[in-house]
PDB file of C-alpha atoms and ligand atoms in Angstrom:
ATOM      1  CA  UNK A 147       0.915  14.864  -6.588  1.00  0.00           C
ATOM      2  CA  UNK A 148       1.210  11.202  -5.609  1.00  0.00           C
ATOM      3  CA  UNK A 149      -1.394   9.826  -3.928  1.00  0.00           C
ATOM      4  CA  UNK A 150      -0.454   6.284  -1.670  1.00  0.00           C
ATOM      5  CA  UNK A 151      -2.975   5.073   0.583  1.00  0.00           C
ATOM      6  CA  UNK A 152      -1.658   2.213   2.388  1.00  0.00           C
ATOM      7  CA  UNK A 153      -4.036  -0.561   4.430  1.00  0.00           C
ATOM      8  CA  UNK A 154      -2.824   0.434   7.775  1.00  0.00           C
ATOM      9  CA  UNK A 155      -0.379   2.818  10.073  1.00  0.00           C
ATOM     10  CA  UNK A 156       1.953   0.514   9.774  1.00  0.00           C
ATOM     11  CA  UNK A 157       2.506   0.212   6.208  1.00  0.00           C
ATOM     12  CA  UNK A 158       2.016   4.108   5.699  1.00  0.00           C
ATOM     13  CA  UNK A 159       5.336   3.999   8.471  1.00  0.00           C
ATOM     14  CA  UNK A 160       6.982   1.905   6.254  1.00  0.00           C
ATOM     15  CA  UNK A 161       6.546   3.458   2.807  1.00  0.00           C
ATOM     16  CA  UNK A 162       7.501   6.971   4.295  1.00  0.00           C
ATOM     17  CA  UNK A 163      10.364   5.781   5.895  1.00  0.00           C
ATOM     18  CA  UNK A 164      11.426   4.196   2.821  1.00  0.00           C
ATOM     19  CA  UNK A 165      11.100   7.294   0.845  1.00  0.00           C
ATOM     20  CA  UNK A 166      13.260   9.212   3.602  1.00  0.00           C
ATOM     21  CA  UNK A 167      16.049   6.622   3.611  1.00  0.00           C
ATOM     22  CA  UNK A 168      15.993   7.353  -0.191  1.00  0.00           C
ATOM     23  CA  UNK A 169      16.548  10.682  -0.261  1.00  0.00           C
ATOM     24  CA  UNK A 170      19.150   9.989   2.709  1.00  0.00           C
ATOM     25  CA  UNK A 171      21.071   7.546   0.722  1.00  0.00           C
ATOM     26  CA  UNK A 172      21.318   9.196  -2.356  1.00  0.00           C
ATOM     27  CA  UNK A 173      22.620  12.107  -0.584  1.00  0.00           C
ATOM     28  CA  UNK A 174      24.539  11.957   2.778  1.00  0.00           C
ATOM     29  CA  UNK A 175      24.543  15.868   2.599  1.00  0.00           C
ATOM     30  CA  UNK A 176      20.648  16.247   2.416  1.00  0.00           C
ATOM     31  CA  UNK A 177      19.233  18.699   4.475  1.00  0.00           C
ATOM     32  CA  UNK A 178      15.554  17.233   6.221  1.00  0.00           C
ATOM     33  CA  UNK A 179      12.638  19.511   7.360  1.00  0.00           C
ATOM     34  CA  UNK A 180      11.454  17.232  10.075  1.00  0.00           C
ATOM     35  CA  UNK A 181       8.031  17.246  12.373  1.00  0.00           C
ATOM     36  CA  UNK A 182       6.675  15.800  15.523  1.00  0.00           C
ATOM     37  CA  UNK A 183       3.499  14.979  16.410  1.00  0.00           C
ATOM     38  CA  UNK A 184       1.702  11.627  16.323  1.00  0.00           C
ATOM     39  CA  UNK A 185       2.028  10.360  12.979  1.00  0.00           C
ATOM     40  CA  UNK A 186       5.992  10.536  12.529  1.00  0.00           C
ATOM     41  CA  UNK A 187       6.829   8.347  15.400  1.00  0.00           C
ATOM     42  CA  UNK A 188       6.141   5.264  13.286  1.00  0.00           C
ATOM     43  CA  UNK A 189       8.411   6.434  10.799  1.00  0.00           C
ATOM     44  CA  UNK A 190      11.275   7.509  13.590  1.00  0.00           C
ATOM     45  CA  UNK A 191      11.364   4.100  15.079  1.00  0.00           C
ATOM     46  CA  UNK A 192      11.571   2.743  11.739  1.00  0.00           C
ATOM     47  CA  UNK A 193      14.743   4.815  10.808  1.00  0.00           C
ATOM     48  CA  UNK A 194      16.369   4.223  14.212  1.00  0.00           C
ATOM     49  CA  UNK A 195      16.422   0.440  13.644  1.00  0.00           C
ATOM     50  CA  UNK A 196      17.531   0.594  10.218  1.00  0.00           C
ATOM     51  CA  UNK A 197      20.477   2.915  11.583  1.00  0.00           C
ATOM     52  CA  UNK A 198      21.141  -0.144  14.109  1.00  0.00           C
ATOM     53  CA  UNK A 199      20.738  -2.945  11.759  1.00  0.00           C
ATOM     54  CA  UNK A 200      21.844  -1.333   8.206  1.00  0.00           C
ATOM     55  CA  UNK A 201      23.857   2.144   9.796  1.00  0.00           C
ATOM     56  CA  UNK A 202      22.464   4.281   7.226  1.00  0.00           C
ATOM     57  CA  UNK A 203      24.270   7.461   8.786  1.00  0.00           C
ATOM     58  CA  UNK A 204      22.581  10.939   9.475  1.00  0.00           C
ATOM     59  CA  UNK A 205      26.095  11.968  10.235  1.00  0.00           C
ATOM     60  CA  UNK A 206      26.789  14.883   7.624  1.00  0.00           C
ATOM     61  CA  UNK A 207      22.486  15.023   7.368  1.00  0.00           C
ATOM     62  CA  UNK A 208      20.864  18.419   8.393  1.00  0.00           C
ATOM     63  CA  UNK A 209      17.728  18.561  10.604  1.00  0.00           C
ATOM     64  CA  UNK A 210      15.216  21.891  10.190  1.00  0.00           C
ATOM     65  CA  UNK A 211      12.059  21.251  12.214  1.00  0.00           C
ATOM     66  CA  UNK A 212       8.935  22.877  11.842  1.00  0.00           C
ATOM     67  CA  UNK A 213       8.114  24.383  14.841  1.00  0.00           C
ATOM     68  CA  UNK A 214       8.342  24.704  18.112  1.00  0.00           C
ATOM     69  CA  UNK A 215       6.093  26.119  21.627  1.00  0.00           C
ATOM     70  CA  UNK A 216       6.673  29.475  22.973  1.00  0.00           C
ATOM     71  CA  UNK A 217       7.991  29.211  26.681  1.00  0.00           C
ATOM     72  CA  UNK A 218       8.932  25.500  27.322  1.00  0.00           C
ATOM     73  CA  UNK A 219      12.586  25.217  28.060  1.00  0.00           C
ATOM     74  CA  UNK A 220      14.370  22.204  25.964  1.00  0.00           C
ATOM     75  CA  UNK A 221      13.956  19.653  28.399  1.00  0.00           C
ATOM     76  CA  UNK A 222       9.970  20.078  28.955  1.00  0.00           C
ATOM     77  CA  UNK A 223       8.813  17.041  27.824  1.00  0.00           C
ATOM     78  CA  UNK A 224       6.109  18.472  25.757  1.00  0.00           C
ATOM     79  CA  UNK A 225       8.991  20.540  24.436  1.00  0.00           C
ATOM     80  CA  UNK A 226       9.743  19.854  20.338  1.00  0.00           C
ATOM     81  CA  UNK A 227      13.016  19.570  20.973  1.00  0.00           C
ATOM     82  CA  UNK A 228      12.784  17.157  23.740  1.00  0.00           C
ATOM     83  CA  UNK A 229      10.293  15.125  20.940  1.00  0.00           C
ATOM     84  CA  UNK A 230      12.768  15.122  18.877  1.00  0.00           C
ATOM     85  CA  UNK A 231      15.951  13.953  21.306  1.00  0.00           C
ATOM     86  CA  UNK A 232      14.159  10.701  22.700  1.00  0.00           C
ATOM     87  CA  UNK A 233      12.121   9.624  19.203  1.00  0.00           C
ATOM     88  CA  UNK A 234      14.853  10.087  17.145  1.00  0.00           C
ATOM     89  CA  UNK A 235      18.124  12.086  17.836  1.00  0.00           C
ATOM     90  CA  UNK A 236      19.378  10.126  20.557  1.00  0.00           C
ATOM     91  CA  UNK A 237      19.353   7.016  18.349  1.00  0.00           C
ATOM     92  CA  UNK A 238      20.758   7.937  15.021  1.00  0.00           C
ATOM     93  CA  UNK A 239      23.828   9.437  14.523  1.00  0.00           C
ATOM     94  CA  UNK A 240      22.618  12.701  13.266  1.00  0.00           C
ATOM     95  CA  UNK A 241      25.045  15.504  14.783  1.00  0.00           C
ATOM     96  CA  UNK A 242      23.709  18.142  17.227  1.00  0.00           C
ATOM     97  CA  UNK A 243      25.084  20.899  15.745  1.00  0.00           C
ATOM     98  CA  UNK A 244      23.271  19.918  12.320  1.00  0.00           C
ATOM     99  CA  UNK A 245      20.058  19.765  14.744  1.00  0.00           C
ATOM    100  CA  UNK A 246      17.663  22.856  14.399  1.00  0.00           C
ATOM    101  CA  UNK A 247      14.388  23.663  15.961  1.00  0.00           C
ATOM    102  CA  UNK A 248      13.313  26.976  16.735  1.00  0.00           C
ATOM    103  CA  UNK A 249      14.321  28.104  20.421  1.00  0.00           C
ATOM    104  CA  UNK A 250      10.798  29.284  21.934  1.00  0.00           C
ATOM    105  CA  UNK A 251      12.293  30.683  25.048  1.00  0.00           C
ATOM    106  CA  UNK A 252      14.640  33.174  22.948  1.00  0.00           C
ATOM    107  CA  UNK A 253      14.546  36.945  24.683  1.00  0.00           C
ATOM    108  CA  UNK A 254      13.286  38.189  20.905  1.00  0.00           C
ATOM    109  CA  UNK A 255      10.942  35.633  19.328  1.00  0.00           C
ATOM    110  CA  UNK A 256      11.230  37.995  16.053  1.00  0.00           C
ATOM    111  CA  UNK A 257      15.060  37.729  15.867  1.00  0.00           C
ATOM    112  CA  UNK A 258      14.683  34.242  16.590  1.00  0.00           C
ATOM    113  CA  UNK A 259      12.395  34.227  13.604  1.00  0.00           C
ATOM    114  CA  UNK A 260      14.762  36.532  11.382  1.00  0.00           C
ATOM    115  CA  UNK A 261      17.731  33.694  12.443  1.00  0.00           C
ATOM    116  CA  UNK A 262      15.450  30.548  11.683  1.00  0.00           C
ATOM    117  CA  UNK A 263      14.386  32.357   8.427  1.00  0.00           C
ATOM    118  CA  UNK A 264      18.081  32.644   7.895  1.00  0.00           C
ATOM    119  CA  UNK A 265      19.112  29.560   8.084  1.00  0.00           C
ATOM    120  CA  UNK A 266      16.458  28.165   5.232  1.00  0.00           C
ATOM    121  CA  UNK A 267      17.467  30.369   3.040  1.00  0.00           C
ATOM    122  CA  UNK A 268      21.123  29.078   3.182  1.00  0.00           C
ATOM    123  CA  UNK A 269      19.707  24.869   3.808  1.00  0.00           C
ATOM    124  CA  UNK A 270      16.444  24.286   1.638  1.00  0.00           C
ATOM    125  CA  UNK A 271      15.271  21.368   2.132  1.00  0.00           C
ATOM    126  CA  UNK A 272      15.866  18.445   0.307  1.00  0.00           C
ATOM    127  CA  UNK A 273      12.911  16.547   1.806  1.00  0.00           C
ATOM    128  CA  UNK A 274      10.203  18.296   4.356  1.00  0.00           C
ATOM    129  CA  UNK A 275       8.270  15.912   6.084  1.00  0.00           C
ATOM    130  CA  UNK A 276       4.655  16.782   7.006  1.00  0.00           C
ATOM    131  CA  UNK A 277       1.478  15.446   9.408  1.00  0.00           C
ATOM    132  CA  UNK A 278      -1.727  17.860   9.503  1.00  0.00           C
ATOM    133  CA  UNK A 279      -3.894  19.385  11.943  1.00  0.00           C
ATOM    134  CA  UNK A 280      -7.334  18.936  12.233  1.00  0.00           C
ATOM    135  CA  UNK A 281      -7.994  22.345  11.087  1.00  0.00           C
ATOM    136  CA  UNK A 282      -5.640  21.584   7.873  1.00  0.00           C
ATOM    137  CA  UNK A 283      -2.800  23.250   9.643  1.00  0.00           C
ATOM    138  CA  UNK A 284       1.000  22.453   8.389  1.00  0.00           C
ATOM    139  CA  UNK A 285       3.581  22.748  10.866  1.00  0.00           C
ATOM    140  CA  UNK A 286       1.769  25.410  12.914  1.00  0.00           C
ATOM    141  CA  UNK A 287       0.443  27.836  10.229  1.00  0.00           C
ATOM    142  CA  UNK A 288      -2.961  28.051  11.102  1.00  0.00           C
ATOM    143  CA  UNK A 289      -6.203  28.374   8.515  1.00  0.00           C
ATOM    144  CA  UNK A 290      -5.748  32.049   6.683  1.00  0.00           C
ATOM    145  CA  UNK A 291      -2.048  32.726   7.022  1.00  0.00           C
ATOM    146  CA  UNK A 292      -0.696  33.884   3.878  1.00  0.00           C
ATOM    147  CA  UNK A 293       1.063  31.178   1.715  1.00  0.00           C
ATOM    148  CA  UNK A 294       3.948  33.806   1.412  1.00  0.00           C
ATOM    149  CA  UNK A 295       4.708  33.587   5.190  1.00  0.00           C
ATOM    150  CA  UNK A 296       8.150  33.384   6.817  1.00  0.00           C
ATOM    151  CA  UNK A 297       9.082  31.849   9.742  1.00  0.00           C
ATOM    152  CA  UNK A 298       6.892  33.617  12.388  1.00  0.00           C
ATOM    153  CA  UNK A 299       5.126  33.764  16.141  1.00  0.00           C
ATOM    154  CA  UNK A 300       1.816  32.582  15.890  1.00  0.00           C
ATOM    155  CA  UNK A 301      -1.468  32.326  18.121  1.00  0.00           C
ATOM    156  CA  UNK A 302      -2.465  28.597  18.530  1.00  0.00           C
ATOM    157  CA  UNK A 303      -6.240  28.463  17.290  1.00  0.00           C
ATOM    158  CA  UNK A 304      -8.733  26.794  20.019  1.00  0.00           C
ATOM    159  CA  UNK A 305      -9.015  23.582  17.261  1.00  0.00           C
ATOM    160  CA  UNK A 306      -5.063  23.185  17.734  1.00  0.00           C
ATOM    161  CA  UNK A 307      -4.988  23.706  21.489  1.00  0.00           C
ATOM    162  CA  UNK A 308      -7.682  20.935  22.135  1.00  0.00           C
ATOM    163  CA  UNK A 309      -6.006  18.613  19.336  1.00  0.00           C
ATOM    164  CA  UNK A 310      -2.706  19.150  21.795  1.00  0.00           C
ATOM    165  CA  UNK A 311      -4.340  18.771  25.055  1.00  0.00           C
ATOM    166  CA  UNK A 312      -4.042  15.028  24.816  1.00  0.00           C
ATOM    167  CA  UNK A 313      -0.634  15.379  25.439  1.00  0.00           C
ATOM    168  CA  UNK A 314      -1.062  18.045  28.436  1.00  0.00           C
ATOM    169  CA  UNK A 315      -2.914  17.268  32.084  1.00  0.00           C
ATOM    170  CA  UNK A 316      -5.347  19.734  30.603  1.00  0.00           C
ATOM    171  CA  UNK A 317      -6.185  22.615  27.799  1.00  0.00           C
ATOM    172  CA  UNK A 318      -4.828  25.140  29.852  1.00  0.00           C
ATOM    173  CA  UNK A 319      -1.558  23.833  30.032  1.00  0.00           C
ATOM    174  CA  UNK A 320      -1.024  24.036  26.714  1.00  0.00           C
ATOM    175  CA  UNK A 321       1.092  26.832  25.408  1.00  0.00           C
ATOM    176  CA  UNK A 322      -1.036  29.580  23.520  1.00  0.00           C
ATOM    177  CA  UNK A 323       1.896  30.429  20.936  1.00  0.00           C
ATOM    178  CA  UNK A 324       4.586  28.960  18.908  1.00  0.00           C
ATOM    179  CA  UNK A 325       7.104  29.881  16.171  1.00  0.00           C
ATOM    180  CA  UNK A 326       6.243  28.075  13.326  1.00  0.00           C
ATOM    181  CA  UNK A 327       8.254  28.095   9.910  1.00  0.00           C
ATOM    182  CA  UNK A 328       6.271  29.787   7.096  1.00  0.00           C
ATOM    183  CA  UNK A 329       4.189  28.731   4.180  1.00  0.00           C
ATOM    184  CA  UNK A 330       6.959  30.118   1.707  1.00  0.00           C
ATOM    185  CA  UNK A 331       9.568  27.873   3.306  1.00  0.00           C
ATOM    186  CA  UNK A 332       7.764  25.182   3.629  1.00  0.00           C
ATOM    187  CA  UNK A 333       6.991  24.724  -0.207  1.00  0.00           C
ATOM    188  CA  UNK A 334      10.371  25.473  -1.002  1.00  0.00           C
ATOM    189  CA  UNK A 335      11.235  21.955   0.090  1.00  0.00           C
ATOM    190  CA  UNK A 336      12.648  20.128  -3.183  1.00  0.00           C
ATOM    191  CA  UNK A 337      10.437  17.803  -2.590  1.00  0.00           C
ATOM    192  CA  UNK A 338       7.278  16.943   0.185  1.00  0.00           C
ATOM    193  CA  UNK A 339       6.297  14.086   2.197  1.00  0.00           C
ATOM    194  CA  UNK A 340       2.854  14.505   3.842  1.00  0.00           C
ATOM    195  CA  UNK A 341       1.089  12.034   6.258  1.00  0.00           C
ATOM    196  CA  UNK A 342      -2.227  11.434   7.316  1.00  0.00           C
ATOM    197  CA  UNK A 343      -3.178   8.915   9.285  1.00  0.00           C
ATOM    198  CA  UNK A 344      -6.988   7.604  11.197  1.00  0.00           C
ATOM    199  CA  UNK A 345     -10.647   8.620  10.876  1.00  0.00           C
ATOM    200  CA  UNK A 346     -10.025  12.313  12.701  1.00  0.00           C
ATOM    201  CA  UNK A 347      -8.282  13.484   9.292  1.00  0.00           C
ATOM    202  CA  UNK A 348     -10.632  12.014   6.637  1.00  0.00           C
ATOM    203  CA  UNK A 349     -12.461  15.174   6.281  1.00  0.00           C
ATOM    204  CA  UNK A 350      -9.527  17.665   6.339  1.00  0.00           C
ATOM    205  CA  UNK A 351      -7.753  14.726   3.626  1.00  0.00           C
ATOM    206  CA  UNK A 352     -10.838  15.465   1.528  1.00  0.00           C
ATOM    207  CA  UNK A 353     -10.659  19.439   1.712  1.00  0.00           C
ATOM    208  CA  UNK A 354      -6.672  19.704   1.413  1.00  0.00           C
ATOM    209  CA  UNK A 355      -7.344  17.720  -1.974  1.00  0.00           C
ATOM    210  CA  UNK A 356     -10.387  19.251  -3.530  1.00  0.00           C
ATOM    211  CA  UNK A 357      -9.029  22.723  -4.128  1.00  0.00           C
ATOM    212  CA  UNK A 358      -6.644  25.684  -2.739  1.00  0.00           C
ATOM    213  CA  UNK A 359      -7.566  27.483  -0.166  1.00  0.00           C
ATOM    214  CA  UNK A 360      -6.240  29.804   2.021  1.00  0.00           C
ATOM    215  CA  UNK A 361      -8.118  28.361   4.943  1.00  0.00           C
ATOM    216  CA  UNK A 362      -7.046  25.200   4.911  1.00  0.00           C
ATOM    217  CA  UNK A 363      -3.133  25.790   4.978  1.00  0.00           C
ATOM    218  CA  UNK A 364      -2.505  22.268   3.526  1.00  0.00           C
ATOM    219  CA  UNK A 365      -4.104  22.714   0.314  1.00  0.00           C
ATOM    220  CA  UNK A 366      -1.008  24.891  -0.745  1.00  0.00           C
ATOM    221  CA  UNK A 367       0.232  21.415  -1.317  1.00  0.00           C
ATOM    222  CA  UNK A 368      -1.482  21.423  -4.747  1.00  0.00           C
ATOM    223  CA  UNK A 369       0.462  24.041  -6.169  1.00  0.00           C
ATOM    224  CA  UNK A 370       3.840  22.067  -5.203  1.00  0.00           C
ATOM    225  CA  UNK A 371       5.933  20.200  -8.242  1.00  0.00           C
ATOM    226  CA  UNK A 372       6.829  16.964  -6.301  1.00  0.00           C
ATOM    227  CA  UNK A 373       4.750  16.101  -3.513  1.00  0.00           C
ATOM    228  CA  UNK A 374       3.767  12.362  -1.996  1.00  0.00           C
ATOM    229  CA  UNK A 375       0.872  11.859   0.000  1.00  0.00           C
ATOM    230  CA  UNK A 376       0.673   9.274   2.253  1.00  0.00           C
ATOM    231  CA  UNK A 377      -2.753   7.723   4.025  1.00  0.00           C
ATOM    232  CA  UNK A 378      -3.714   4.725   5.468  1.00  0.00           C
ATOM    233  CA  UNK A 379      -7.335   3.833   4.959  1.00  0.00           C
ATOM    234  CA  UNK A 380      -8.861   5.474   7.523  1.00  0.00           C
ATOM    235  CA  UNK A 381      -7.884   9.051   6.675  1.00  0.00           C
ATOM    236  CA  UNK A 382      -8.132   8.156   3.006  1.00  0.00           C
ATOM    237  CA  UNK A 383     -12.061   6.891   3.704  1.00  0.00           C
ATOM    238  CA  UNK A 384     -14.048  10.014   2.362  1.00  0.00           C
ATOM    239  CA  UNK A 385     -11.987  10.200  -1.187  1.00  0.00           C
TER     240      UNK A 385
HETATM  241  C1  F6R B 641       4.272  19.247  14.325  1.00  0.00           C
HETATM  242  C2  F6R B 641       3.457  19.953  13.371  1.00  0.00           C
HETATM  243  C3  F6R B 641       1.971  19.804  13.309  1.00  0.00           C
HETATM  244  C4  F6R B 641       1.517  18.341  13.294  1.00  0.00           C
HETATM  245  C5  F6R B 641      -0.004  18.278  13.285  1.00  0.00           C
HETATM  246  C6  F6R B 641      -0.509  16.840  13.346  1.00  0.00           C
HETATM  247  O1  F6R B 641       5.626  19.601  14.204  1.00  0.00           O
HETATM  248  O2  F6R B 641       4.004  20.697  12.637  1.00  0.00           O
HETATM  249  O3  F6R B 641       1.488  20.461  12.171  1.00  0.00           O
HETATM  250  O4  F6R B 641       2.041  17.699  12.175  1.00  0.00           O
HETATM  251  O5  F6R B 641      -0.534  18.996  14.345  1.00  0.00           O
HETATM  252  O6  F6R B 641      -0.173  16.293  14.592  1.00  0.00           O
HETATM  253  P1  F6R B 641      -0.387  14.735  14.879  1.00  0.00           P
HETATM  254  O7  F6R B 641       0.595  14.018  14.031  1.00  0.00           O
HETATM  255  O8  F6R B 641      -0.081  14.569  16.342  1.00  0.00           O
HETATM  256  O9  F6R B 641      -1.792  14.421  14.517  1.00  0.00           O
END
């Protein structure tokens, strides 16, 4: 594991943008596990400008996001896949139909699980990109879910619904499940990108990295060949 901790947001933008434009450049075909969330957007703005300035393409790229809510349509705009159109789809040239999020509003949520599931089998990621939860979740696998797990439906904990909220008028707005792809497919990813970023994830930094544990979902990231962690100094302050 590769351990960067850079002096500010900024610079933790710019080095993971950096490594993403790498993985991009040395293959036009590369499939990208992509998340939302806070701590991406600096890293999205950073590769829609160098599509303006430079056009590094996304044309033949794939997109596989992590997760998505239960029962927001596309265009709610707390909706994942509405994230994802306006902070980075709209502005790169990536193609829709190489665009995948889980659909939350799908009649089954299990066959919409079996499809997702699918789908990674067949594109692996090249590169999956990561932020954590204050409760060291990774995309939305929640403390004690098996490190074997598929894509599945899962309960939001109380810790994840409050972490949301600031995005919601309130708590109860926020949607009490979501599909979330599964530990298994998550550390298939060739190789991992993980960012943390500001005070709230120094102490979840400092348990991810002292030793595996099942309930703190991140610390899988330990038994992973190539992973790069990126902090700033904030979220790097209790190491
Ligand atoms: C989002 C996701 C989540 C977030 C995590 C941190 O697709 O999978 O695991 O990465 O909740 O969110 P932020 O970046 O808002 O602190």
């Amino acid at each position: 594991m590769k351990i960067i901790v850079t002096k500010n947001y900024d610079e933790l933008s710019q080095k993971s943008f950096e490594v993403i434009k790498q993985v991009v450049t040395e293959n036009p075909f590369a499939v990208l596990g992509l998340a939302t969330g806070s701590t991406p957007l600096g890293t999205y703005a950073l590769m829609q400008s160098d599509h303006k300035h430079n056009k590094t393409s996304y044309k033949n790229v794939t997109i596989i996001n992590l997760d998505e809510y239960v029962g927001l349509r596309k265009n709610h705009c707390q909706s994942y896949a509405y994230f994802m159109q306006e902070n980075l789809f709209c502005n790169i040239d990536v193609d829709e139909k190489n665009c995948h999020i889980p659909n939350g509003m799908a009649e089954s949520l299990q066959n919409e699980c079996e499809r997702y599931s699918a789908l990674l089998q067949t594109h692996k990621q090249d590169l999956q990109l990561l932020g954590v939860g204050p409760n060291g979740h990774i995309a939305f696998n929640e403390p004690n879910t098996p490190f074997d797990s598929l894509t599945h439906v899962t309960t939001l904990t109380q810790s994840t619904i409050l972490a949301n909220s600031r995005f919601f008028n309130n708590p109860n707005e926020v949607p009490k499940q979501a599909l979330t792809m599964g530990m298994k497919e998550i550390l298939q990813a060739k190789k991992i990108l993980f960012l943390a970023t500001g005070k709230s994830k120094a102490q979840i930094v400092k348990k991810m990295l002292e030793k595996v544990s099942i309930d703190c979902p991140a610390s899988a990231l330990l038994l992973h060949p190539d992973v790069t962690v990126i902090l700033d100094e904030e979220s790097a302050s209790l190491l």
